[in-house]
mmCIF file of C-alpha atoms and ligand atoms in Angstrom:
data_model
loop_
_atom_site.group_PDB
_atom_site.id
_atom_site.type_symbol
_atom_site.label_atom_id
_atom_site.label_comp_id
_atom_site.label_asym_id
_atom_site.label_seq_id
_atom_site.Cartn_x
_atom_site.Cartn_y
_atom_site.Cartn_z
ATOM 1 C CA VAL A 1 -0.438 -0.210 -0.021
ATOM 2 C CA ILE A 2 1.364 3.432 -0.521
ATOM 3 C CA ASP A 3 0.214 6.843 -0.081
ATOM 4 C CA ILE A 4 -1.611 8.640 -2.994
ATOM 5 C CA ARG A 5 0.709 12.040 -3.042
ATOM 6 C CA GLY A 6 1.388 12.777 -6.089
ATOM 7 C CA GLN A 7 -0.133 10.352 -7.643
ATOM 8 C CA VAL A 8 -2.910 10.043 -10.508
ATOM 9 C CA VAL A 9 -6.197 9.031 -10.266
ATOM 10 C CA PHE A 10 -8.722 9.352 -12.748
ATOM 11 C CA LEU A 11 -12.569 9.750 -11.001
ATOM 12 C CA THR A 12 -16.080 9.524 -12.342
ATOM 13 C CA GLY A 13 -19.428 11.334 -10.997
ATOM 14 C CA ALA A 14 -17.207 14.119 -9.630
ATOM 15 C CA ALA A 15 -19.498 16.863 -9.770
ATOM 16 C CA GLU A 16 -21.056 16.312 -6.832
ATOM 17 C CA GLY A 17 -22.337 14.269 -3.994
ATOM 18 C CA LEU A 18 -19.924 11.484 -2.425
ATOM 19 C CA GLY A 19 -17.306 11.847 -6.034
ATOM 20 C CA ARG A 20 -16.906 15.558 -4.787
ATOM 21 C CA GLU A 21 -15.995 14.444 -1.522
ATOM 22 C CA ILE A 22 -13.661 12.090 -2.550
ATOM 23 C CA ALA A 23 -11.810 14.873 -5.429
ATOM 24 C CA VAL A 24 -11.748 17.685 -2.475
ATOM 25 C CA ARG A 25 -9.908 14.771 -0.084
ATOM 26 C CA LEU A 26 -7.715 13.368 -2.418
ATOM 27 C CA GLY A 27 -6.621 16.704 -3.631
ATOM 28 C CA SER A 28 -5.982 17.733 -0.044
ATOM 29 C CA TYR A 29 -3.734 14.479 0.130
ATOM 30 C CA GLY A 30 -1.757 16.039 -2.792
ATOM 31 C CA ALA A 31 -2.785 13.068 -5.695
ATOM 32 C CA ARG A 32 -3.563 14.442 -9.447
ATOM 33 C CA LEU A 33 -6.434 14.680 -10.889
ATOM 34 C CA ALA A 34 -9.273 13.875 -13.697
ATOM 35 C CA LEU A 35 -12.153 14.450 -12.879
ATOM 36 C CA LEU A 36 -15.568 13.358 -15.101
ATOM 37 C CA ASP A 37 -18.605 13.971 -15.102
ATOM 38 C CA VAL A 38 -21.776 15.251 -17.269
ATOM 39 C CA GLN A 39 -22.682 18.530 -15.504
ATOM 40 C CA ALA A 40 -20.155 20.513 -16.545
ATOM 41 C CA GLU A 41 -21.076 23.748 -14.760
ATOM 42 C CA LYS A 42 -20.589 21.821 -11.506
ATOM 43 C CA LEU A 43 -17.209 20.101 -12.038
ATOM 44 C CA ASN A 44 -15.403 22.994 -13.414
ATOM 45 C CA ALA A 45 -16.282 25.472 -10.594
ATOM 46 C CA LEU A 46 -15.010 22.305 -8.272
ATOM 47 C CA CYS A 47 -11.852 21.903 -10.511
ATOM 48 C CA ASP A 48 -11.671 25.677 -10.054
ATOM 49 C CA GLN A 49 -11.368 25.607 -6.753
ATOM 50 C CA LEU A 50 -9.301 23.058 -6.157
ATOM 51 C CA ALA A 51 -6.603 24.280 -8.537
ATOM 52 C CA ALA A 52 -6.550 27.328 -6.516
ATOM 53 C CA ASP A 53 -5.862 25.175 -3.663
ATOM 54 C CA GLY A 54 -2.636 23.834 -5.504
ATOM 55 C CA VAL A 55 -4.085 20.877 -6.579
ATOM 56 C CA ASP A 56 -3.511 19.646 -10.355
ATOM 57 C CA VAL A 57 -6.333 18.810 -11.752
ATOM 58 C CA LEU A 58 -7.994 17.884 -15.021
ATOM 59 C CA PRO A 59 -11.970 18.853 -15.446
ATOM 60 C CA VAL A 60 -13.116 16.011 -17.899
ATOM 61 C CA VAL A 61 -16.902 16.726 -18.966
ATOM 62 C CA VAL A 62 -18.736 13.452 -20.637
ATOM 63 C CA ASP A 63 -22.362 11.880 -20.891
ATOM 64 C CA MET A 64 -20.863 8.034 -19.506
ATOM 65 C CA ALA A 65 -23.968 6.829 -21.195
ATOM 66 C CA ASP A 66 -21.898 7.313 -24.715
ATOM 67 C CA ALA A 67 -19.410 5.197 -24.969
ATOM 68 C CA SER A 68 -17.411 6.421 -27.749
ATOM 69 C CA ALA A 69 -17.416 10.070 -25.285
ATOM 70 C CA THR A 70 -16.404 7.855 -22.503
ATOM 71 C CA THR A 71 -13.376 6.275 -24.093
ATOM 72 C CA ALA A 72 -12.573 9.742 -25.825
ATOM 73 C CA ALA A 73 -12.757 10.956 -22.288
ATOM 74 C CA PHE A 74 -10.206 8.514 -20.698
ATOM 75 C CA GLU A 75 -8.071 9.379 -23.530
ATOM 76 C CA GLN A 76 -7.690 13.074 -23.043
ATOM 77 C CA ALA A 77 -7.258 12.014 -19.030
ATOM 78 C CA ALA A 78 -4.141 9.508 -20.586
ATOM 79 C CA SER A 79 -3.065 12.207 -22.954
ATOM 80 C CA HIS A 80 -2.835 14.844 -19.752
ATOM 81 C CA PHE A 81 -1.784 12.510 -17.022
ATOM 82 C CA GLY A 82 -0.303 9.189 -18.624
ATOM 83 C CA SER A 83 -1.339 5.897 -17.014
ATOM 84 C CA PRO A 84 -3.153 6.398 -13.417
ATOM 85 C CA ARG A 85 -2.194 4.891 -9.950
ATOM 86 C CA ALA A 86 -6.033 4.686 -9.123
ATOM 87 C CA MET A 87 -9.224 4.326 -11.326
ATOM 88 C CA ILE A 88 -12.671 5.247 -9.289
ATOM 89 C CA HIS A 89 -15.783 4.855 -11.044
ATOM 90 C CA ASN A 90 -18.450 6.365 -8.855
ATOM 91 C CA ALA A 91 -21.050 7.904 -11.428
ATOM 92 C CA ALA A 92 -24.219 6.789 -11.700
ATOM 93 C CA VAL A 93 -28.092 7.483 -11.763
ATOM 94 C CA LEU A 94 -30.326 5.657 -9.632
ATOM 95 C CA LYS A 95 -34.325 6.419 -11.222
ATOM 96 C CA GLU A 96 -37.004 4.560 -9.660
ATOM 97 C CA VAL A 97 -39.427 3.359 -12.036
ATOM 98 C CA ALA A 98 -41.733 0.226 -11.889
ATOM 99 C CA MET A 99 -41.270 -2.340 -14.778
ATOM 100 C CA ALA A 100 -45.009 -1.464 -16.090
ATOM 101 C CA ASP A 101 -43.796 1.970 -16.540
ATOM 102 C CA VAL A 102 -39.919 1.926 -17.490
ATOM 103 C CA ALA A 103 -38.890 2.827 -21.265
ATOM 104 C CA PHE A 104 -36.115 1.157 -22.822
ATOM 105 C CA GLY A 105 -33.977 3.826 -23.955
ATOM 106 C CA ASN A 106 -34.332 5.269 -20.321
ATOM 107 C CA TRP A 107 -33.819 1.792 -18.485
ATOM 108 C CA ARG A 108 -30.517 1.282 -21.057
ATOM 109 C CA ARG A 109 -29.188 5.223 -20.141
ATOM 110 C CA GLU A 110 -28.879 4.412 -16.257
ATOM 111 C CA PHE A 111 -27.780 0.287 -17.102
ATOM 112 C CA ASP A 112 -25.226 1.926 -19.479
ATOM 113 C CA ILE A 113 -23.792 4.816 -16.807
ATOM 114 C CA ILE A 114 -23.277 1.909 -14.227
ATOM 115 C CA VAL A 115 -22.163 -1.043 -15.933
ATOM 116 C CA GLN A 116 -20.538 0.073 -19.048
ATOM 117 C CA GLY A 117 -19.359 2.901 -17.588
ATOM 118 C CA ALA A 118 -17.141 0.105 -15.647
ATOM 119 C CA PHE A 119 -16.171 -1.418 -18.181
ATOM 120 C CA LEU A 120 -15.081 1.521 -20.292
ATOM 121 C CA SER A 121 -13.459 3.305 -17.033
ATOM 122 C CA ALA A 122 -11.387 -0.655 -16.544
ATOM 123 C CA LYS A 123 -10.510 -1.082 -20.216
ATOM 124 C CA ALA A 124 -9.459 2.337 -20.539
ATOM 125 C CA VAL A 125 -6.608 2.199 -17.494
ATOM 126 C CA TRP A 126 -6.165 -1.156 -17.786
ATOM 127 C CA ALA A 127 -2.708 -1.677 -20.169
ATOM 128 C CA GLY A 128 -0.965 0.792 -18.816
ATOM 129 C CA MET A 129 -1.587 -0.554 -15.174
ATOM 130 C CA VAL A 130 0.020 -3.640 -16.676
ATOM 131 C CA GLU A 131 2.561 -1.883 -18.097
ATOM 132 C CA GLN A 132 3.588 -0.636 -14.794
ATOM 133 C CA GLY A 133 3.278 -3.432 -12.732
ATOM 134 C CA GLY A 134 -0.129 -2.568 -11.108
ATOM 135 C CA GLY A 135 -2.682 -0.093 -9.784
ATOM 136 C CA SER A 136 -5.891 0.145 -8.048
ATOM 137 C CA ILE A 137 -9.397 -0.348 -10.230
ATOM 138 C CA VAL A 138 -12.403 0.606 -7.605
ATOM 139 C CA PHE A 139 -16.279 0.574 -8.277
ATOM 140 C CA VAL A 140 -18.466 2.382 -6.384
ATOM 141 C CA SER A 141 -21.039 -0.435 -5.421
ATOM 142 C CA SER A 142 -24.192 -0.298 -3.457
ATOM 143 C CA GLY A 143 -26.411 -2.790 -1.220
ATOM 144 C CA SER A 144 -28.459 -2.717 -4.387
ATOM 145 C CA ALA A 145 -25.438 -4.919 -5.393
ATOM 146 C CA LEU A 146 -26.856 -7.967 -3.474
ATOM 147 C CA GLY A 147 -30.749 -7.788 -3.176
ATOM 148 C CA GLY A 148 -33.169 -6.540 -5.390
ATOM 149 C CA PHE A 149 -35.482 -3.037 -3.973
ATOM 150 C CA VAL A 150 -38.376 -1.980 -5.424
ATOM 151 C CA LYS A 151 -38.587 0.070 -8.955
ATOM 152 C CA GLU A 152 -34.837 -0.355 -9.181
ATOM 153 C CA THR A 153 -35.654 -1.853 -12.917
ATOM 154 C CA ALA A 154 -31.296 -0.648 -13.952
ATOM 155 C CA TYR A 155 -29.761 0.594 -10.901
ATOM 156 C CA THR A 156 -30.173 -3.078 -9.443
ATOM 157 C CA PRO A 157 -29.052 -5.347 -12.343
ATOM 158 C CA GLY A 158 -26.429 -2.350 -12.860
ATOM 159 C CA LYS A 159 -24.461 -2.715 -9.341
ATOM 160 C CA HIS A 160 -25.234 -6.774 -9.562
ATOM 161 C CA GLY A 161 -23.547 -6.228 -13.254
ATOM 162 C CA GLN A 162 -20.572 -4.200 -11.872
ATOM 163 C CA GLU A 163 -19.593 -6.918 -9.342
ATOM 164 C CA GLY A 164 -19.423 -9.646 -11.590
ATOM 165 C CA LEU A 165 -17.141 -7.566 -13.443
ATOM 166 C CA MET A 166 -15.271 -6.643 -10.466
ATOM 167 C CA ARG A 167 -14.854 -10.554 -9.486
ATOM 168 C CA THR A 168 -14.012 -11.650 -13.181
ATOM 169 C CA LEU A 169 -11.285 -8.708 -13.335
ATOM 170 C CA ALA A 170 -9.861 -9.387 -10.152
ATOM 171 C CA ILE A 171 -8.764 -12.741 -11.285
ATOM 172 C CA GLU A 172 -6.952 -11.278 -14.624
ATOM 173 C CA GLY A 173 -5.951 -8.422 -12.702
ATOM 174 C CA LYS A 174 -3.858 -10.811 -9.968
ATOM 175 C CA PRO A 175 -0.998 -11.610 -12.073
ATOM 176 C CA HIS A 176 -0.259 -7.870 -13.132
ATOM 177 C CA ASN A 177 -0.552 -6.626 -9.592
ATOM 178 C CA ILE A 178 -4.115 -4.804 -10.317
ATOM 179 C CA ALA A 179 -6.413 -4.708 -7.616
ATOM 180 C CA VAL A 180 -9.783 -4.637 -8.605
ATOM 181 C CA ASN A 181 -12.408 -4.007 -5.825
ATOM 182 C CA THR A 182 -15.828 -2.892 -5.069
ATOM 183 C CA ILE A 183 -17.001 -0.065 -2.234
ATOM 184 C CA THR A 184 -20.216 0.398 -0.798
ATOM 185 C CA THR A 185 -20.588 3.450 1.338
ATOM 186 C CA GLY A 186 -21.535 1.547 4.709
ATOM 187 C CA ALA A 187 -23.836 4.493 6.149
ATOM 188 C CA PRO A 188 -26.434 6.048 4.668
ATOM 189 C CA ILE A 189 -24.839 9.811 3.255
ATOM 190 C CA ASP A 190 -26.560 12.984 2.267
ATOM 191 C CA THR A 191 -26.079 13.615 -1.257
ATOM 192 C CA PRO A 192 -28.324 14.351 -4.092
ATOM 193 C CA MET A 193 -29.442 10.666 -5.224
ATOM 194 C CA SER A 194 -30.111 9.990 -1.299
ATOM 195 C CA ALA A 195 -32.587 13.208 -1.619
ATOM 196 C CA SER A 196 -34.312 11.937 -4.681
ATOM 197 C CA HIS A 197 -35.435 8.546 -3.144
ATOM 198 C CA TYR A 198 -34.526 7.852 0.827
ATOM 199 C CA THR A 199 -37.450 7.733 2.903
ATOM 200 C CA ASP A 200 -37.139 8.858 6.554
ATOM 201 C CA ALA A 201 -36.627 5.813 7.942
ATOM 202 C CA MET A 202 -33.390 4.815 5.444
ATOM 203 C CA LYS A 203 -32.077 8.940 6.735
ATOM 204 C CA VAL A 204 -31.485 7.180 10.460
ATOM 205 C CA GLY A 205 -28.090 7.553 11.099
ATOM 206 C CA MET A 206 -27.646 9.474 7.856
ATOM 207 C CA VAL A 207 -24.066 11.123 7.463
ATOM 208 C CA HIS A 208 -22.163 13.939 5.161
ATOM 209 C CA PRO A 209 -20.025 12.117 2.431
ATOM 210 C CA ASP A 210 -16.960 13.447 3.482
ATOM 211 C CA LYS A 211 -17.354 11.000 6.332
ATOM 212 C CA LEU A 212 -16.254 8.537 3.756
ATOM 213 C CA ALA A 213 -13.639 9.694 1.357
ATOM 214 C CA ASP A 214 -10.303 8.911 3.436
ATOM 215 C CA GLY A 215 -11.403 5.084 2.363
ATOM 216 C CA PHE A 216 -11.040 5.955 -1.034
ATOM 217 C CA ALA A 217 -7.880 7.562 -0.438
ATOM 218 C CA PHE A 218 -6.619 4.249 0.573
ATOM 219 C CA LEU A 219 -8.022 2.110 -1.732
ATOM 220 C CA ALA A 220 -6.464 4.543 -4.314
ATOM 221 C CA GLY A 221 -3.029 3.426 -2.990
ATOM 222 C CA ILE A 222 -3.485 -0.688 -2.634
ATOM 223 C CA ASP A 223 -2.462 -3.150 -5.101
ATOM 224 C CA ALA A 224 -3.783 -6.729 -5.874
ATOM 225 C CA SER A 225 -0.727 -8.092 -2.945
ATOM 226 C CA PHE A 226 -2.683 -6.044 -0.293
ATOM 227 C CA ALA A 227 -6.809 -7.204 -1.426
ATOM 228 C CA THR A 228 -8.622 -7.492 -4.454
ATOM 229 C CA GLY A 229 -11.948 -9.246 -5.607
ATOM 230 C CA GLN A 230 -13.372 -7.592 -2.435
ATOM 231 C CA ARG A 231 -16.208 -5.546 -1.283
ATOM 232 C CA PHE A 232 -15.510 -2.933 0.980
ATOM 233 C CA ASN A 233 -17.072 -0.640 3.159
ATOM 234 C CA ALA A 234 -16.308 3.227 3.131
ATOM 235 C CA TYR A 235 -17.566 4.005 6.407
ATOM 236 C CA GLN A 236 -15.986 1.543 8.170
ATOM 237 C CA LEU A 237 -12.582 2.453 6.256
ATOM 238 C CA SER A 238 -12.669 5.595 7.060
ATOM 239 C CA GLU A 239 -13.585 5.289 10.530
ATOM 240 C CA ALA A 240 -10.765 2.406 10.904
ATOM 241 C CA MET A 241 -8.106 5.160 9.604
ATOM 242 C CA LYS A 242 -9.185 7.701 11.969
ATOM 243 C CA VAL A 243 -8.277 5.101 14.801
ATOM 244 C CA ALA A 244 -5.031 4.780 13.537
ATOM 245 C CA ARG A 245 -4.202 8.369 12.881
ATOM 246 C CA SER A 246 -5.372 8.831 16.671
ATOM 247 C CA LEU A 247 -3.107 5.802 17.662
ATOM 248 C CA THR A 248 -0.243 6.853 15.771
ATOM 249 C CA ALA A 249 -0.244 10.693 16.973
ATOM 250 C CA ALA A 250 -0.446 9.453 20.830
ATOM 251 C CA SER A 251 2.338 6.947 20.408
HETATM 252 N N1 LIG B 1 -26.519 7.897 -1.771
HETATM 253 C C1 LIG B 1 -26.351 7.171 -1.459
HETATM 254 O O1 LIG B 1 -27.551 6.601 -0.421
HETATM 255 C C2 LIG B 1 -25.689 5.880 -1.767
HETATM 256 C C3 LIG B 1 -25.745 4.540 -1.643
HETATM 257 C C4 LIG B 1 -25.062 3.239 -1.876
HETATM 258 C C5 LIG B 1 -24.270 3.768 -2.964
HETATM 259 N N2 LIG B 1 -24.170 4.779 -3.752
HETATM 260 C C6 LIG B 1 -23.314 5.145 -5.297
HETATM 261 O O2 LIG B 1 -22.258 6.069 -4.611
HETATM 262 C C7 LIG B 1 -22.149 6.458 -5.748
HETATM 263 C C8 LIG B 1 -22.165 8.353 -5.740
HETATM 264 O O3 LIG B 1 -23.645 8.236 -5.253
HETATM 265 P P1 LIG B 1 -24.384 9.248 -4.832
HETATM 266 O O4 LIG B 1 -25.048 9.452 -3.544
HETATM 267 O O5 LIG B 1 -22.944 10.922 -4.755
HETATM 268 O O6 LIG B 1 -24.710 10.227 -6.253
HETATM 269 P P2 LIG B 1 -25.161 11.909 -6.787
HETATM 270 O O7 LIG B 1 -26.471 11.341 -7.683
HETATM 271 O O8 LIG B 1 -25.218 12.679 -5.553
HETATM 272 O O9 LIG B 1 -23.924 11.936 -7.553
HETATM 273 C C9 LIG B 1 -23.371 11.153 -8.702
HETATM 274 C C10 LIG B 1 -22.858 11.880 -9.978
HETATM 275 O O10 LIG B 1 -22.399 10.641 -10.886
HETATM 276 C C11 LIG B 1 -22.798 12.000 -12.380
HETATM 277 N N3 LIG B 1 -23.143 11.335 -13.118
HETATM 278 C C12 LIG B 1 -24.193 11.238 -13.541
HETATM 279 N N4 LIG B 1 -24.585 10.619 -14.449
HETATM 280 C C13 LIG B 1 -23.410 10.468 -15.379
HETATM 281 C C14 LIG B 1 -23.120 10.208 -16.573
HETATM 282 N N5 LIG B 1 -23.927 10.212 -17.606
HETATM 283 N N6 LIG B 1 -21.890 10.581 -17.023
HETATM 284 C C15 LIG B 1 -20.934 11.660 -16.179
HETATM 285 N N7 LIG B 1 -21.492 11.272 -14.590
HETATM 286 C C16 LIG B 1 -22.545 11.078 -14.173
HETATM 287 C C17 LIG B 1 -23.777 13.322 -11.608
HETATM 288 O O11 LIG B 1 -23.518 14.208 -12.539
HETATM 289 C C18 LIG B 1 -22.910 13.358 -10.127
HETATM 290 O O12 LIG B 1 -21.984 14.284 -10.117
HETATM 291 C C19 LIG B 1 -23.104 6.176 -7.223
HETATM 292 O O13 LIG B 1 -21.954 4.753 -7.283
HETATM 293 C C20 LIG B 1 -24.014 5.710 -6.313
HETATM 294 O O14 LIG B 1 -24.971 4.541 -6.493
HETATM 295 C C21 LIG B 1 -24.947 5.549 -3.238
#
């Protein structure tokens, strides 16, 4: 495990919510960042703010439902920074629509952002990671990767698919020291996605997404010799890092 100071990280879905907090934390630790998102204004504003704080950051505006645009976006990131140490696919949308009502085009778009996005983001960094002898690929997962949920006609199969891709790539990546893992939030988080679908009962114990960011900074620095093919829990990982830091400070 290395720390990510000076290392390059590609991160999708960075404009708001959890992705934004991951970007801010990685930037504060000195990582160099290519940030991808479909929301141009919010992404550019974040990148301006990070750059003003001294972060080496590249905004890449892309709709990840569009396969060729996604591949081109990663090519842009790689031609700017070279091969990254880590790639975190965090972008997703969640539309709750019953089977009776969902239109195929809308279903496909949501599914593609999650699964096609995971495939293309991993594909974009794979050869470079093989060449450099390792790296870390992280897909942001969910309880929806394990169970079924009402009206999640695209999100749940998408998260299941991402989880399956992770397990397959972990096997292929292991001899190259490429870690491929998923990470769940581990706690309800206060983001635009949650605001659109959380019931009051689901909000119990809700935390700000910055409470999860350290877990991502840690995973960005691992390789397959530490862990691959695993489901991590961002809240637990971040809390454990906090305790480890305070023990180190006290010793
Ligand atoms: N919010 C939760 O409670 C929760 C729970 C479990 C897992 N997750 C997962 O955490 C991750 C982040 O969720 P969040 O709550 O921050 O969501 P969010 O909706 O608040 O943010 C998602 C980000 O992805 C971007 N995005 C959406 N569509 C895109 C596209 N077509 N191309 C590029 N970028 C696109 C959005 O612009 C936004 O910046 C997601 O993978 C989500 O599935 C969230």
